[in-house]
CSV table of C-alpha atoms in Angstrom, one decimal:
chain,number,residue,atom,x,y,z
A,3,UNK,CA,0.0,0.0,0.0
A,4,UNK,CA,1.3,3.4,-0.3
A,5,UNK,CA,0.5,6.9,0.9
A,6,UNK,CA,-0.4,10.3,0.0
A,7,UNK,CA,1.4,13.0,0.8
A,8,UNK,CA,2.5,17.1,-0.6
A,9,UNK,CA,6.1,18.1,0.3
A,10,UNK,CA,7.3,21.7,1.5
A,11,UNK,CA,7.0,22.2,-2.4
A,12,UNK,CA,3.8,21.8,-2.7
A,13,UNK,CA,4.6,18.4,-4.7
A,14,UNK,CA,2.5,15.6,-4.4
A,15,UNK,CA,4.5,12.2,-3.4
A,16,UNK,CA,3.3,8.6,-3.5
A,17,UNK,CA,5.2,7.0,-0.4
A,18,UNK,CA,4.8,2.7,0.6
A,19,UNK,CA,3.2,2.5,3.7
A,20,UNK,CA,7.0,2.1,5.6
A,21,UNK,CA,9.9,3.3,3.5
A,22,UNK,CA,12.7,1.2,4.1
A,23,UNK,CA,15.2,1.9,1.3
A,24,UNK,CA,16.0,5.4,2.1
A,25,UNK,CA,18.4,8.3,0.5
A,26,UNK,CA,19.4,11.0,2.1
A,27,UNK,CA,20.3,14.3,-0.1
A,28,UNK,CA,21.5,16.6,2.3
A,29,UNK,CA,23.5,16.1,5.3
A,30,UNK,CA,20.6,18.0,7.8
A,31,UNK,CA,18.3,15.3,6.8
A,32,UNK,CA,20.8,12.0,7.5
A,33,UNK,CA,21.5,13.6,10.8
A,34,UNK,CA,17.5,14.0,11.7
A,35,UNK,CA,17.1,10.2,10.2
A,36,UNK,CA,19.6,9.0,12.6
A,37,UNK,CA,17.5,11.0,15.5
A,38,UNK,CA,14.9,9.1,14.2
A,39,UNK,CA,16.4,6.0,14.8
A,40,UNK,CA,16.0,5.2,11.1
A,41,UNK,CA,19.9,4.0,10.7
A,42,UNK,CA,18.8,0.5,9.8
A,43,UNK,CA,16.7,1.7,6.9
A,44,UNK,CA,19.0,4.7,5.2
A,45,UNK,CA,20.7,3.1,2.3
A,46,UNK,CA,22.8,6.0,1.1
A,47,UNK,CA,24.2,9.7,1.6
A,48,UNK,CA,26.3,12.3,0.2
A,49,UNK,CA,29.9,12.7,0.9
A,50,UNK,CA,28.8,15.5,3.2
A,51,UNK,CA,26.9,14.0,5.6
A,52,UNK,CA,29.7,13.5,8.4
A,53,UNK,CA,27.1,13.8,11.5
A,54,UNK,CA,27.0,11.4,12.4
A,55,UNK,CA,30.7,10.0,11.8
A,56,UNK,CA,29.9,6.3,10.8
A,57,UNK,CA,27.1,7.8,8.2
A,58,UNK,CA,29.4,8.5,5.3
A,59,UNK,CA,31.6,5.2,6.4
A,60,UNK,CA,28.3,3.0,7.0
A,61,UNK,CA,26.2,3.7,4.1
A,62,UNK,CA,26.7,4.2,0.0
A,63,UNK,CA,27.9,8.1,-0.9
A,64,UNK,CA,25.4,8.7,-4.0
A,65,UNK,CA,27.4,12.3,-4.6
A,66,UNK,CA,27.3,15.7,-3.4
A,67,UNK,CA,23.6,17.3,-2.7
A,68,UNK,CA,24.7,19.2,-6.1
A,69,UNK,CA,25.8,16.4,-8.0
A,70,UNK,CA,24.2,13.3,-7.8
A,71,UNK,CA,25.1,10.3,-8.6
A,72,UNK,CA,22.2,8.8,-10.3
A,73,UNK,CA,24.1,4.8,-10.8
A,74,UNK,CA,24.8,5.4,-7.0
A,75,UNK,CA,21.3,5.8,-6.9
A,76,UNK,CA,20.1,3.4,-9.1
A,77,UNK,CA,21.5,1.0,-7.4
A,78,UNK,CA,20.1,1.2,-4.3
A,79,UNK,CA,16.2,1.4,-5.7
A,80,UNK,CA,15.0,3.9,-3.0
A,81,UNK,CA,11.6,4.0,-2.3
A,82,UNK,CA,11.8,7.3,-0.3
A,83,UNK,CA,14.9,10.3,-1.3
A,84,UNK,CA,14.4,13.6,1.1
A,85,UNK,CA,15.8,16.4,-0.5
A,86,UNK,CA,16.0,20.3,0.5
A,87,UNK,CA,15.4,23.2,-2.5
A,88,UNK,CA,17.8,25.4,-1.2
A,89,UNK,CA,21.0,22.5,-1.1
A,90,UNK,CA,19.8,20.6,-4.2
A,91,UNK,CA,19.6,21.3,-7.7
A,92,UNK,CA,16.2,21.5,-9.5
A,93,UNK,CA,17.3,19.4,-12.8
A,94,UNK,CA,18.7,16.8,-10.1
A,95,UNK,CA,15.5,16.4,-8.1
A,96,UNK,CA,13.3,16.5,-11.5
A,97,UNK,CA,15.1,13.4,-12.7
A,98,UNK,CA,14.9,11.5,-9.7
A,99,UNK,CA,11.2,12.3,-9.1
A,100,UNK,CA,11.0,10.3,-12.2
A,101,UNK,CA,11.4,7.3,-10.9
A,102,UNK,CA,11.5,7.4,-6.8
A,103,UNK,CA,9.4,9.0,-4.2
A,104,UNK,CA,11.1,12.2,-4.1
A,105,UNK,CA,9.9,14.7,-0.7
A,106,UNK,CA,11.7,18.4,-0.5
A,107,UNK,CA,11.7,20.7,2.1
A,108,UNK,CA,11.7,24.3,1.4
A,109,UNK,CA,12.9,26.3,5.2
A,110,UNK,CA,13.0,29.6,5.4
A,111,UNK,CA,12.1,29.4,9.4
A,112,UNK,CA,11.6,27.8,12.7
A,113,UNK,CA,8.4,26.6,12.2
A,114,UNK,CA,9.1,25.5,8.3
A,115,UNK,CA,11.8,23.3,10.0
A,116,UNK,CA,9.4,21.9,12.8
A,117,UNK,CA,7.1,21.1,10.4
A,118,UNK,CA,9.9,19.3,8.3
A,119,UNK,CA,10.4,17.5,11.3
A,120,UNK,CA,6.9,16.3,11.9
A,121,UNK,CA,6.4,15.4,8.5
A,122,UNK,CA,9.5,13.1,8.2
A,123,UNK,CA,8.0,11.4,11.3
A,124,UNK,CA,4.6,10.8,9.2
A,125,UNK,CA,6.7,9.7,6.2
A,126,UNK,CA,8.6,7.1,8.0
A,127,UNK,CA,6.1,6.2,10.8
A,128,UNK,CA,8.1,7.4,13.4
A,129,UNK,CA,5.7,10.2,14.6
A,130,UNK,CA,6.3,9.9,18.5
A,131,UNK,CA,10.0,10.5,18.0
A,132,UNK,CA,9.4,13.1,15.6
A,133,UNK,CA,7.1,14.8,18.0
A,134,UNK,CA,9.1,14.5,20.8
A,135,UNK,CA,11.9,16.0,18.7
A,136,UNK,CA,9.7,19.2,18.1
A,137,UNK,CA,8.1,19.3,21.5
A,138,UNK,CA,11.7,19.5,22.8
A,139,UNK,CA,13.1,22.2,20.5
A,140,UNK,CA,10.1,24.3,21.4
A,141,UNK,CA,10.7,24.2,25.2
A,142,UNK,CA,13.9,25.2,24.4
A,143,UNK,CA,14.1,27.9,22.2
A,144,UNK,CA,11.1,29.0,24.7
A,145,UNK,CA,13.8,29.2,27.2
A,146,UNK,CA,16.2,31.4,25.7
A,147,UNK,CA,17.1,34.3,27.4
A,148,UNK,CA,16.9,37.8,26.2
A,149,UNK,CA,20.0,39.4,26.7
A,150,UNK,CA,23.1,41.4,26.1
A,151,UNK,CA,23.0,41.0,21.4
A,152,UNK,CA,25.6,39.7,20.4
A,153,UNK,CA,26.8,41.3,17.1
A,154,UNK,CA,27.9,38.2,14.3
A,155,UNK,CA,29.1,37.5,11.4
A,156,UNK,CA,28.0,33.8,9.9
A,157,UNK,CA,30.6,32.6,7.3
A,158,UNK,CA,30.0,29.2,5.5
A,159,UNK,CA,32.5,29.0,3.2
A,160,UNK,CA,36.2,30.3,2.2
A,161,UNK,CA,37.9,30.5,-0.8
A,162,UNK,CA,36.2,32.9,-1.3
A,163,UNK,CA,34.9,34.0,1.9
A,164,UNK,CA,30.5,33.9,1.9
A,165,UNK,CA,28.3,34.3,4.6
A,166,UNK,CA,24.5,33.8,5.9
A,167,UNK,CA,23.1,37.2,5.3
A,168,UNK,CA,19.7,38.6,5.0
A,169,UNK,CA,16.4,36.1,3.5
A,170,UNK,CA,18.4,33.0,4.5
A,171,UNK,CA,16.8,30.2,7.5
A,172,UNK,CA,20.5,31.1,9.6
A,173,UNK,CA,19.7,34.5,9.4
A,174,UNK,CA,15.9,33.7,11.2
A,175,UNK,CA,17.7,31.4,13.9
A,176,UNK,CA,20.3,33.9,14.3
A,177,UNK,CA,18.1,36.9,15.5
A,178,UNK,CA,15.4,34.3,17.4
A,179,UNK,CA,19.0,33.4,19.2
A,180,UNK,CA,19.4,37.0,20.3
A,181,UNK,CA,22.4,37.6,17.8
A,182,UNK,CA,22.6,40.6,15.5
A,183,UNK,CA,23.8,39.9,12.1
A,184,UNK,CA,26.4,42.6,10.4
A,185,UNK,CA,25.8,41.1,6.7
A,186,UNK,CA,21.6,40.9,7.3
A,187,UNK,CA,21.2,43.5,5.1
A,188,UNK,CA,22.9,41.6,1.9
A,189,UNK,CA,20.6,38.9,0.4
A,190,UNK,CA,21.1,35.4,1.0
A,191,UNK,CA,25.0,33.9,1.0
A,192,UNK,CA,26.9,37.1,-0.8
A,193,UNK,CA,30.4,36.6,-1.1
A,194,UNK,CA,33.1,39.1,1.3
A,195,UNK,CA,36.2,40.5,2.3
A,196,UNK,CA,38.3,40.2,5.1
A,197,UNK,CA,38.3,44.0,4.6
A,198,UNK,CA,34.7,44.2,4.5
A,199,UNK,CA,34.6,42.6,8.4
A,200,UNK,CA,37.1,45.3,9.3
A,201,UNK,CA,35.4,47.4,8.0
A,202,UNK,CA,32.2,46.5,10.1
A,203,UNK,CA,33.8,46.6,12.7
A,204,UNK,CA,35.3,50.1,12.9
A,205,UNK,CA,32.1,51.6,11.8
A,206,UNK,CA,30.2,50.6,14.7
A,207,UNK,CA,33.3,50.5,17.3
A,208,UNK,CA,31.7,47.1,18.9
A,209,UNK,CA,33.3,43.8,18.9
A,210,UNK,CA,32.2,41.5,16.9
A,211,UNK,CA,32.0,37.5,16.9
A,212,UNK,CA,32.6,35.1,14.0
A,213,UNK,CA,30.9,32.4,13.7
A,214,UNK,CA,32.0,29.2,11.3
C-alpha cells in the first residue's frame, strides 16, 4: 500500500506504507534520520553528511547534494529520497522524481523546519519520535534568554569568503538566538572580504564574533 502526501513544495509524493530503502540528499536530513532511529533503513548519503561520523563510512555516498550520482542511486532502488530546495539542484530532483518518491523541504524558518520534522515522522512512521523531537526544541528555544545582542558574522565558506546574510533560514535562527547579524542587510550567502569585516567593525566601534 502506499500513501499520499505534498512536500514543503507543494509536490505531491506517492510514499509505501514504511519506506525502508531510504536516500538521504542533504546532510541535515541524514543527521535528523539517525535522530529518528531510522539507521537500519538509510541506504545512502552524500559525501557530506559526516554527522554522524559512521554515516558516510556505514552507508553508500550517492554524490554531493549538487551532484548526484544517479548509478549510485540506481542502485540502491529507493523508495523514499528527502531532498531540501535550497541545497539541491532543481534538474537533479526533476530526474529523480521520475522514478523514486522524491519529498523536499523548502525552510525559510523555525516553524518551516518543525514542520519538516513532523512530516518526516509521518513519512517514515516514526511520529512519536518526531514529535518529541519538536516538543523538545520548542521548550527550548522557549527558554532562551533575552540578553546582552551579540553582534555576528555567519561565514559558510572560504575560498572565497560567503556568509548567511539577510532572507536565509540562519539569518531567522540567528536573531530568534538574540544575535545581531552585520551582513543581514545583503541577500542570502553574498560573497566578502576580510576587509569588509574590518570594516564592520570600525564603523560601529563594537566587537564583533565570528561564527564558522
Amino acid at each position: 500500500m502506499s500513501r499520499q502526501f505534498i512536500d514543503q513544495m507543494q509536490y505531491p509524493v506517492s510514499v509505501s506504507d514504511k519506506p525502508v530503502r531510504i536516500v538521504s540528499l542533504v546532510p541535515s536530513m541524514t543527521e535528523l534520520l539517525f535522530d529518528l532511529g531510522l539507521e537500519d533503513r538509510i541506504l545512502g548519503v552524500t559525501r557530506y553528511c559526516v554527522h554522524p561520523e559512521r554515516a558516510r563510512k556505514e552507508k553508500a555516498v550517492i554524490g554531493g547534494p549538487k551532484t548526484f550520482d544517479f548509478e549510485a542511486i540506481d542502485a540502491l532502488q529507493p523508495d523514499l529520497i528527502l531532498g531540501n530546495k535550497e541545497e539541491n539542484y532543481k534538474e537533479g530532483i526533476e530526474q529523480l522524481r521520475q522514478k523514486y518518491p522524491t519529498w523536499l523541504c523548502d525552510i525559510h524558518n523555525l516553524d518551516d523546519a518543525l514542520a519538516m520534522i513532523a512530516s518526516v515522522g509521518q513519512l517514515t512512521n516514526t511520529e512519536d519520535k518526531a514529535n518529541a523531537i519538536v516538543s523538545d526544541i520548542r521548550t527550548k528555544m522557549a527558554r532562551l534568554s533575552s540578553g546582552k545582542t551579540l553582534r555576528v558574522a555567519y561565514f559558510i565558506w572560504r575560498k572565497p569568503y560567503r556568509v548567511a546574510a539577510g532572507n536565509t533560514f540562519i539569518n531567522e535562527m540567528l536573531k530568534l538566538c538574540g544575535m545581531e547579524n552585520v551582513f543581514a542587510d545583503l541577500d542570502r550567502y553574498p560573497e566578502v572580504t576580510i576587509e569588509q569585516l574590518e570594516s564592520v567593525r570600525k564603523i560601529t566601534g563594537h566587537s564583533l564574533n565570528v561564527i564558522y
